[in-house]
Coordinates of C-alpha atoms and ligand atoms in Angstrom, one line a residue:
M1 CA 66.9 87.2 183.1
K2 CA 67.3 89.9 180.6
K3 CA 68.8 93.3 181.3
A4 CA 67.5 96.4 179.6
L5 CA 70.0 98.2 177.4
T6 CA 71.3 101.5 178.5
G7 CA 70.8 104.6 176.3
L8 CA 74.6 104.5 175.4
Q9 CA 74.4 100.9 174.4
V10 CA 71.4 101.6 172.2
S11 CA 73.1 104.5 170.3
V12 CA 76.2 102.4 169.8
C13 CA 74.1 99.6 168.2
I14 CA 72.3 102.1 165.9
A15 CA 75.7 103.5 164.8
L16 CA 77.0 100.0 164.0
L17 CA 73.8 99.2 162.1
L18 CA 74.2 102.4 160.0
V19 CA 77.8 101.6 159.2
A20 CA 76.8 98.0 158.2
C21 CA 73.9 99.1 156.0
S22 CA 75.2 102.2 154.2
D23 CA 77.2 101.7 151.0
P24 CA 80.8 102.5 151.8
V25 CA 82.4 104.8 149.2
E26 CA 84.2 102.6 146.7
T27 CA 87.8 103.3 146.1
F28 CA 89.7 103.1 142.8
D29 CA 93.2 103.9 141.7
T30 CA 92.3 105.6 138.5
R31 CA 89.2 106.9 136.7
I32 CA 89.2 107.8 133.1
R33 CA 86.4 110.3 132.7
N34 CA 84.3 111.2 129.7
A35 CA 85.8 108.7 127.3
Y36 CA 84.5 107.2 124.1
V37 CA 85.2 103.6 124.9
I38 CA 86.0 101.3 122.0
D39 CA 86.1 98.0 123.8
G40 CA 88.2 96.1 121.3
L41 CA 85.5 93.5 120.6
G42 CA 84.2 95.3 117.6
N43 CA 81.3 97.0 119.4
P44 CA 80.4 100.6 118.6
A45 CA 82.1 103.3 120.7
R46 CA 80.1 104.5 123.7
A47 CA 80.5 107.3 126.2
A48 CA 81.6 106.0 129.5
D49 CA 83.9 106.4 132.5
V50 CA 86.4 103.6 133.1
Y51 CA 87.5 102.7 136.7
I52 CA 90.8 100.9 137.4
R53 CA 91.9 99.1 140.5
D54 CA 95.1 97.2 141.1
G55 CA 96.1 97.2 137.4
F56 CA 92.8 95.8 136.2
I57 CA 89.7 97.4 134.7
A58 CA 87.2 97.4 137.6
Q59 CA 84.1 99.0 136.2
L60 CA 82.5 100.9 133.3
T61 CA 79.8 103.4 134.1
D62 CA 77.9 106.1 132.2
V63 CA 79.8 109.4 132.3
D64 CA 79.7 111.0 135.8
A65 CA 77.2 108.3 137.0
K66 CA 79.1 107.3 140.1
S67 CA 80.6 108.8 143.2
A68 CA 83.7 107.1 144.2
S69 CA 87.0 107.7 145.9
V70 CA 89.6 107.9 143.2
T71 CA 93.3 108.6 143.6
N72 CA 94.0 109.7 140.0
T73 CA 91.5 111.1 137.5
I74 CA 92.3 111.4 133.8
D75 CA 89.9 113.5 131.8
A76 CA 89.6 111.9 128.3
Q77 CA 87.6 115.0 127.1
G78 CA 85.6 112.9 124.7
R79 CA 88.6 111.2 123.1
I80 CA 88.7 107.5 122.3
V81 CA 89.8 105.0 125.0
A82 CA 90.8 101.7 123.5
P83 CA 92.7 98.6 124.7
G84 CA 96.4 99.0 124.2
F85 CA 97.5 97.5 120.9
I86 CA 99.1 94.0 120.8
D87 CA 101.9 93.6 118.3
V88 CA 102.0 89.9 117.4
H89 CA 105.4 90.0 115.7
S90 CA 108.0 92.4 117.0
H91 CA 111.7 92.5 117.6
G92 CA 114.1 94.1 120.1
D93 CA 116.3 93.3 123.0
P94 CA 114.7 94.0 126.4
L95 CA 118.1 94.0 128.1
E96 CA 119.4 96.7 125.8
T97 CA 116.3 98.9 125.2
P98 CA 113.8 97.9 128.0
G99 CA 111.7 101.0 127.6
F100 CA 110.4 100.1 124.1
E101 CA 109.3 103.8 123.7
N102 CA 108.9 103.3 120.0
F103 CA 106.0 100.9 120.8
L104 CA 104.4 102.9 123.6
A105 CA 104.2 106.0 121.5
Q106 CA 102.2 104.0 118.9
G107 CA 99.7 102.8 121.6
V108 CA 101.3 99.4 121.8
T109 CA 101.2 97.8 125.3
T110 CA 102.1 94.2 124.5
I111 CA 104.9 93.0 122.2
T112 CA 106.2 89.5 121.2
L113 CA 109.8 88.5 120.9
G114 CA 111.8 85.5 119.8
Q115 CA 110.5 85.7 116.3
D116 CA 111.6 84.3 112.9
G117 CA 113.2 81.3 114.4
S118 CA 115.5 83.3 116.6
S119 CA 115.3 83.7 120.4
P120 CA 118.1 84.4 122.9
E121 CA 120.7 81.6 122.7
V122 CA 120.4 80.4 126.2
E123 CA 119.7 77.0 127.6
N124 CA 117.2 78.3 130.1
L125 CA 114.8 80.8 128.6
G126 CA 113.0 81.0 131.9
A127 CA 116.1 82.4 133.7
W128 CA 116.6 84.9 130.8
L129 CA 113.0 86.1 131.2
D130 CA 113.6 86.5 135.0
E131 CA 116.4 88.8 134.1
V132 CA 114.1 90.8 131.9
R133 CA 111.6 90.9 134.7
E134 CA 114.2 92.2 137.1
E135 CA 115.5 94.8 134.7
G136 CA 111.9 96.0 134.1
I137 CA 110.2 96.4 130.8
G138 CA 108.0 99.3 129.4
V139 CA 105.5 97.0 127.6
N140 CA 104.2 93.5 128.3
L141 CA 106.1 90.8 126.7
A142 CA 104.8 87.5 125.2
M143 CA 107.8 85.4 124.4
F144 CA 108.4 82.8 121.6
V145 CA 111.1 80.2 121.4
G146 CA 112.9 80.1 118.0
H147 CA 113.3 76.9 116.0
G148 CA 116.6 78.1 114.5
T149 CA 117.9 78.7 118.0
L150 CA 116.8 75.3 119.2
R151 CA 118.7 73.8 116.2
K152 CA 121.8 75.7 117.3
L153 CA 121.5 74.8 121.0
T154 CA 121.2 71.1 120.1
G155 CA 124.1 71.1 117.7
I156 CA 121.9 70.4 114.7
E157 CA 122.5 73.8 113.3
H158 CA 122.8 73.5 109.5
N159 CA 122.4 69.7 109.4
P160 CA 119.3 68.8 107.2
D161 CA 119.2 65.4 108.8
P162 CA 119.5 65.4 112.6
S163 CA 120.0 62.2 114.5
S164 CA 117.0 60.9 116.4
D165 CA 118.9 61.8 119.6
Q166 CA 119.4 65.3 118.5
L167 CA 115.8 65.6 117.4
Q168 CA 114.6 64.2 120.7
R169 CA 116.7 66.7 122.6
M170 CA 115.3 69.5 120.5
L171 CA 111.7 68.4 121.2
E172 CA 112.5 68.3 125.0
M173 CA 114.0 71.8 124.9
L174 CA 110.9 73.0 123.1
D175 CA 108.6 71.4 125.6
N176 CA 110.6 73.0 128.5
A177 CA 110.6 76.4 126.8
L178 CA 106.8 76.3 126.3
D179 CA 106.4 76.6 130.0
Y180 CA 107.4 80.2 129.5
C181 CA 106.6 80.8 125.8
F182 CA 103.4 81.4 123.8
G183 CA 104.7 79.3 121.0
L184 CA 107.4 78.3 118.6
S185 CA 108.6 80.7 115.9
T186 CA 110.1 79.4 112.7
G187 CA 112.2 81.3 110.1
L188 CA 112.2 78.9 107.2
E189 CA 113.7 81.4 104.8
Y190 CA 116.7 81.9 107.1
N191 CA 119.6 79.9 108.3
P192 CA 119.5 77.5 110.0
G193 CA 115.7 77.0 109.9
L194 CA 115.7 76.5 106.1
H195 CA 117.4 73.2 106.6
A196 CA 114.4 71.7 108.4
S197 CA 112.6 68.8 106.8
Q198 CA 108.8 68.3 106.8
D199 CA 109.3 65.5 109.4
E200 CA 111.2 67.7 111.7
L201 CA 108.6 70.5 111.5
L202 CA 105.7 68.0 112.1
A203 CA 107.5 66.5 115.2
L204 CA 107.8 70.1 116.6
S205 CA 104.2 71.0 115.8
K206 CA 103.0 68.0 117.7
V207 CA 104.7 69.3 120.9
V208 CA 103.4 72.8 120.3
G209 CA 99.9 71.4 119.8
K210 CA 100.0 69.2 122.9
R211 CA 100.8 72.4 124.9
S212 CA 98.0 74.3 123.2
R213 CA 100.5 76.9 121.9
L214 CA 101.0 78.6 118.5
I215 CA 103.4 78.1 115.6
M216 CA 104.3 81.6 114.3
S217 CA 106.0 81.2 111.0
H218 CA 108.1 83.3 108.7
M219 CA 107.4 81.0 105.8
R220 CA 109.9 79.3 103.6
N221 CA 109.4 81.6 100.6
E222 CA 107.3 84.7 100.2
D223 CA 107.7 85.1 96.4
D224 CA 104.3 85.2 94.7
D225 CA 104.8 82.0 92.8
Q226 CA 105.9 80.1 95.9
L227 CA 103.3 81.4 98.4
E228 CA 100.8 78.5 98.0
T229 CA 103.6 76.0 98.5
S230 CA 104.8 77.8 101.6
I231 CA 101.3 78.0 103.0
D232 CA 100.7 74.3 102.3
E233 CA 103.8 73.5 104.3
L234 CA 102.5 75.4 107.2
L235 CA 99.0 73.9 106.9
N236 CA 100.5 70.5 107.4
Q237 CA 101.7 71.6 110.8
G238 CA 98.2 73.0 111.3
E239 CA 97.0 69.4 111.6
Y240 CA 98.6 69.4 115.0
A241 CA 98.8 73.0 116.3
R242 CA 97.4 76.5 115.8
I243 CA 99.4 78.2 113.1
H244 CA 100.0 81.8 112.2
I245 CA 101.6 83.3 109.1
A246 CA 104.0 86.1 110.2
H247 CA 104.0 89.3 108.0
L248 CA 101.9 87.8 105.2
K249 CA 103.1 89.3 102.0
S250 CA 103.4 88.6 98.3
V251 CA 106.8 89.5 96.9
Y252 CA 106.1 90.9 93.5
G253 CA 102.5 89.7 93.4
K254 CA 100.0 92.4 92.4
G255 CA 96.4 93.4 92.8
R256 CA 93.3 92.9 95.0
A257 CA 92.3 89.8 93.1
R258 CA 95.5 88.0 94.0
A259 CA 95.0 89.0 97.7
E260 CA 91.5 87.5 97.6
E261 CA 92.9 84.3 96.1
L262 CA 95.2 84.0 99.1
L263 CA 92.5 84.9 101.6
R264 CA 90.2 82.2 100.0
K265 CA 92.9 79.7 100.6
L266 CA 93.1 80.6 104.2
D267 CA 89.3 80.5 104.6
R268 CA 89.1 77.1 103.0
A269 CA 91.7 75.8 105.5
R270 CA 89.7 77.3 108.4
Q271 CA 86.6 75.6 107.1
G272 CA 88.5 72.4 107.1
G273 CA 89.3 72.8 110.8
I274 CA 92.8 74.3 110.6
A275 CA 93.3 77.2 113.0
I276 CA 95.2 79.6 110.8
T277 CA 95.6 83.3 111.2
A278 CA 98.1 85.9 109.8
D279 CA 99.3 89.4 110.3
V280 CA 100.3 92.1 107.9
Y281 CA 102.3 95.3 108.4
P282 CA 101.1 98.4 106.5
Y283 CA 104.2 99.0 104.4
V284 CA 105.2 97.9 100.9
A285 CA 108.9 97.4 101.7
S286 CA 110.2 94.5 103.7
Y287 CA 113.4 94.6 105.8
T288 CA 115.9 92.0 106.6
G289 CA 119.6 90.9 106.1
L290 CA 121.0 90.9 102.6
S291 CA 121.6 87.1 102.8
L292 CA 118.0 86.9 101.8
L293 CA 119.1 87.9 98.3
F294 CA 121.7 85.2 98.0
P295 CA 121.1 81.5 96.9
L296 CA 120.9 78.7 99.4
W297 CA 124.5 77.7 98.5
A298 CA 125.9 81.2 99.3
K299 CA 124.1 82.4 102.4
T300 CA 126.5 81.6 105.2
A301 CA 130.0 83.1 105.4
E302 CA 131.6 79.7 104.6
D303 CA 129.3 78.8 101.7
F304 CA 129.7 82.3 100.3
A305 CA 133.5 82.1 100.3
V306 CA 133.3 78.9 98.4
A307 CA 130.7 80.2 96.0
K308 CA 132.7 83.3 95.4
R309 CA 135.7 81.3 94.4
D310 CA 134.2 78.4 92.5
R311 CA 130.8 79.6 91.2
R312 CA 131.4 83.3 90.6
A313 CA 129.6 83.6 87.2
E314 CA 126.6 81.6 88.4
L315 CA 126.4 83.7 91.6
E316 CA 126.5 87.0 89.6
A317 CA 123.8 85.7 87.2
Y318 CA 121.6 84.6 90.2
L319 CA 121.8 88.0 91.8
V320 CA 121.1 89.9 88.6
K321 CA 118.0 87.8 88.0
R322 CA 116.8 88.1 91.6
I323 CA 117.3 91.8 92.0
T324 CA 115.8 92.5 88.6
R325 CA 112.7 90.5 89.6
R326 CA 112.6 92.4 92.9
N327 CA 112.1 95.7 91.1
G328 CA 115.8 96.5 90.4
P329 CA 118.7 98.0 92.4
A330 CA 116.8 101.2 93.2
A331 CA 114.3 99.1 95.2
T332 CA 116.8 97.9 97.7
L333 CA 117.5 100.6 100.4
L334 CA 120.3 99.8 102.7
G335 CA 119.8 100.3 106.4
T336 CA 123.1 99.6 108.1
D337 CA 126.3 101.6 108.2
P338 CA 128.3 102.6 106.2
Y339 CA 125.6 102.3 103.6
T340 CA 122.6 103.6 105.6
G341 CA 120.1 105.5 103.5
K342 CA 121.6 104.5 100.1
T343 CA 120.0 102.2 97.5
L344 CA 122.0 99.6 95.5
A345 CA 121.5 102.0 92.5
D346 CA 123.1 104.9 94.5
L347 CA 126.0 102.6 95.3
E348 CA 126.4 101.7 91.6
V349 CA 127.0 105.4 90.9
E350 CA 129.1 106.0 93.9
L351 CA 131.4 103.0 93.4
G352 CA 131.3 102.7 89.6
L353 CA 130.4 99.0 89.9
P354 CA 127.3 97.0 88.8
F355 CA 125.1 96.0 91.8
E356 CA 125.9 92.2 91.6
K357 CA 129.6 93.0 92.0
I358 CA 128.9 95.3 94.9
L359 CA 126.8 92.6 96.6
I360 CA 129.6 90.1 96.1
D361 CA 132.8 92.1 96.5
V362 CA 131.8 95.0 98.7
I363 CA 129.0 94.0 101.0
G364 CA 128.5 90.2 101.0
P365 CA 125.5 88.2 102.4
Q366 CA 126.3 89.1 106.0
G367 CA 127.4 92.7 105.4
A368 CA 124.2 94.7 105.7
S369 CA 120.4 94.8 106.1
G370 CA 118.1 96.6 103.8
A371 CA 114.5 97.6 103.0
Y372 CA 113.2 96.0 99.8
F373 CA 110.4 97.7 97.9
I374 CA 108.8 94.5 96.6
M375 CA 105.1 94.7 97.6
D376 CA 102.0 96.0 95.9
D377 CA 99.8 98.4 97.9
A378 CA 96.6 97.2 96.4
L379 CA 97.4 93.5 97.3
Q380 CA 98.7 94.2 100.8
S381 CA 95.9 96.6 101.7
R382 CA 93.3 94.0 100.7
L383 CA 95.0 91.5 103.0
L384 CA 94.9 94.0 105.8
E385 CA 91.1 94.5 105.5
D386 CA 90.4 90.8 106.1
S387 CA 88.8 90.1 109.5
N388 CA 91.1 87.1 110.2
I389 CA 94.3 89.2 109.7
T390 CA 95.9 91.1 112.5
V391 CA 98.6 93.7 112.5
S392 CA 102.3 93.4 113.4
S393 CA 105.1 95.9 113.2
D394 CA 107.8 93.3 112.6
G395 CA 109.8 96.3 113.9
S396 CA 112.1 97.2 116.7
P397 CA 113.3 100.2 118.7
T398 CA 116.5 100.4 116.5
G399 CA 115.5 98.9 113.1
F400 CA 116.0 101.1 110.1
H401 CA 112.5 100.7 108.7
P402 CA 109.6 103.0 109.6
R403 CA 107.4 100.1 110.6
G404 CA 109.2 99.9 114.0
H405 CA 108.0 103.4 115.0
G406 CA 105.0 103.9 112.7
T407 CA 102.9 100.7 112.1
F408 CA 100.0 101.2 114.5
A409 CA 99.7 104.9 114.0
K410 CA 99.7 104.3 110.2
I411 CA 96.8 101.9 110.5
I412 CA 94.7 104.7 112.2
E413 CA 96.0 107.6 110.2
E414 CA 95.9 106.0 106.8
Y415 CA 93.5 103.1 106.7
V416 CA 90.9 104.4 109.2
V417 CA 91.0 108.2 108.7
T418 CA 92.4 108.9 105.2
R419 CA 91.4 105.9 103.1
N420 CA 88.4 105.0 105.2
T421 CA 88.9 101.3 104.3
L422 CA 88.7 100.1 108.0
L423 CA 86.2 101.2 110.6
L424 CA 87.9 102.5 113.7
E425 CA 86.2 99.8 115.8
E426 CA 87.3 97.1 113.4
A427 CA 90.9 98.3 113.2
V428 CA 91.0 98.4 117.1
R429 CA 89.5 94.9 117.3
K430 CA 92.1 93.5 114.9
M431 CA 94.9 95.1 116.9
T432 CA 93.5 94.1 120.4
S433 CA 91.1 91.3 121.1
F434 CA 91.8 89.5 117.9
A435 CA 95.6 89.7 118.4
A436 CA 95.1 88.5 122.0
S437 CA 93.1 85.4 120.7
V438 CA 95.9 84.7 118.2
L439 CA 98.5 84.6 121.0
G440 CA 96.2 82.8 123.4
L441 CA 96.1 85.8 125.8
T442 CA 93.0 85.6 127.8
D443 CA 93.3 88.4 130.3
R444 CA 93.9 91.4 128.0
G445 CA 92.9 92.9 124.7
S446 CA 89.5 94.3 125.6
I447 CA 87.9 96.8 127.9
E448 CA 85.8 94.7 130.2
P449 CA 85.8 94.4 134.0
G450 CA 88.5 91.9 135.1
K451 CA 90.8 92.5 132.1
A452 CA 94.3 94.1 132.6
A453 CA 94.2 97.9 132.3
D454 CA 96.3 98.3 129.2
L455 CA 94.7 101.3 127.6
V456 CA 95.4 104.1 125.1
I457 CA 93.7 107.5 124.9
F458 CA 93.7 109.2 121.5
D459 CA 91.9 111.4 119.0
P460 CA 92.1 109.5 115.6
Q461 CA 92.3 112.7 113.7
Q462 CA 95.5 113.7 115.5
V463 CA 97.3 110.4 115.0
R464 CA 100.4 110.6 112.8
A465 CA 103.1 108.0 111.9
R466 CA 106.0 110.3 111.5
A467 CA 108.6 107.6 110.7
T468 CA 109.7 107.6 107.1
Y469 CA 112.2 105.4 105.1
P470 CA 114.9 108.1 105.2
A471 CA 114.2 108.9 108.9
P472 CA 112.6 105.8 110.4
I473 CA 113.5 106.5 114.1
Q474 CA 110.7 109.0 114.8
L475 CA 108.1 108.4 117.5
A476 CA 104.4 108.5 116.4
D477 CA 102.2 111.4 117.4
G478 CA 98.6 111.4 118.7
F479 CA 98.5 108.7 121.3
D480 CA 98.1 111.0 124.3
V481 CA 98.0 108.7 127.2
V482 CA 99.1 105.0 127.4
L483 CA 98.5 102.9 130.4
V484 CA 100.2 99.6 131.0
N485 CA 98.7 97.4 133.8
G486 CA 96.9 100.4 135.1
E487 CA 100.0 102.7 135.3
I488 CA 100.6 105.7 133.1
A489 CA 103.5 104.6 130.9
F490 CA 103.4 107.5 128.4
E491 CA 101.7 110.9 128.7
S492 CA 102.0 114.1 126.6
G493 CA 105.2 112.9 125.0
K494 CA 106.9 111.8 128.2
F495 CA 107.7 108.2 129.3
D496 CA 107.4 107.1 132.8
A497 CA 110.6 105.7 134.3
V498 CA 108.8 103.1 136.2
R499 CA 108.4 100.3 133.7
S500 CA 105.0 98.7 134.4
G501 CA 105.1 96.0 131.6
L502 CA 105.0 92.4 132.6
V503 CA 106.7 89.3 131.3
L504 CA 103.5 87.4 130.5
R505 CA 103.0 83.8 131.3
P506 CA 101.1 81.6 128.8
S507 CA 97.9 80.1 130.2
S508 CA 98.2 76.5 131.3
Q509 CA 94.6 75.9 130.1
P510 CA 93.9 74.6 126.7
Q511 CA 93.2 77.6 124.5
Q512 CA 90.6 78.4 121.9
A513 CA 91.9 78.4 118.4
G514 CA 92.3 81.8 116.7
E515 CA 89.0 82.6 115.1
Ligands
ZN601 ZN1 110.2 87.6 109.6

């Protein structure tokens, strides 16, 4: 037998029904209002509001189209909102300079470390990354394991012909490191990587390929007449793994036509099924240790001592020829004390010695780093325009080269605004979704619901790379707000003390090759 409902029971039921049917007000952590969203995928900018929840992009709507409960509203006032930039080749020590303010101020939200064959010399890179995680980091970090470092850790070091046991040990260490790393970096122009044979590199690339990771290579020789040979060496590894040319440059090559020749070579390789990509930094000077100038037989301290004693005349002649070919002593600008800010030509005057004697008797191959003005703007700029080329800084918070503080600002300021050779949407695509695909990052690099909320707000007209060769440690201007994983990391020139960067984990899924 049924009992009639009392009046009170009826009204309770109606109230419950109303609660169940009406849309509850959605809640978000942050709303970026009135933005011009450049999504990073190459699509044209569009006016929108961006909603963020729990560090991820939750929704995009038309401007003011939604009523929601929001903790923090940022008014973009019609400025561009783009994905944070991804630097595919960077340097630095997160335990020394964990804030990475030089990168945040250029709109960079993800960096890569362990480059050029050199990662921290520890048996367990996973434990080292835990330490970085604990310390906190201002930007996201995608780690690489260095081939030169693996050679050191396995005792192979400078040996051109490792035993099969040593090689096996190196392959195992690589495989273990790839649990935490996005790939293997090689520095074949540096010690000890330069001692590696083709067989060794192919064995390593098979491991990298099996784990669907990337080989990021500072190639064996970047001189213009050696570039094809260097690329071919890397292409052989591309039979087994995705490959990437770090800071593609032609040392003393010239002209757009030469750039197009190189780009055609890369295109042909891609058509043949090799997943090859490259990055370029927007400067015509490189920067590295002076040992780069010395011959193979005089690069290390030990070899140099012997060469200095037994092959002095030959060494002098080699250096004269090499420096002359690299645009002369005025084109080498030293970046380490006590020579900081002086060229080799300046030192010739100051010390009253020819540069080859300065290099041998005063500085030595390990004695300094320098910027080398050895690239051609027309050639490098043409490379940069190619759709399969991304951008790197190859810089660090402390390096004495403007690229560490200026690269990403310079792309916007110079290539997009002043020269007008890159569309803003295309420049952003190269530095975000394309860079993400190179690294195999699937959860960031574009503004889409579900992606990590790494974002940068800016007016392209206001962007300035202030870093110069004489004064390279100067933050970029114009990137007004930078969010890392949904948290404001940088706003109006101020950095947030809470470091919201993550040590990123490579995906365990097989990844798409870089396009
Ligand atoms: Zn390099």
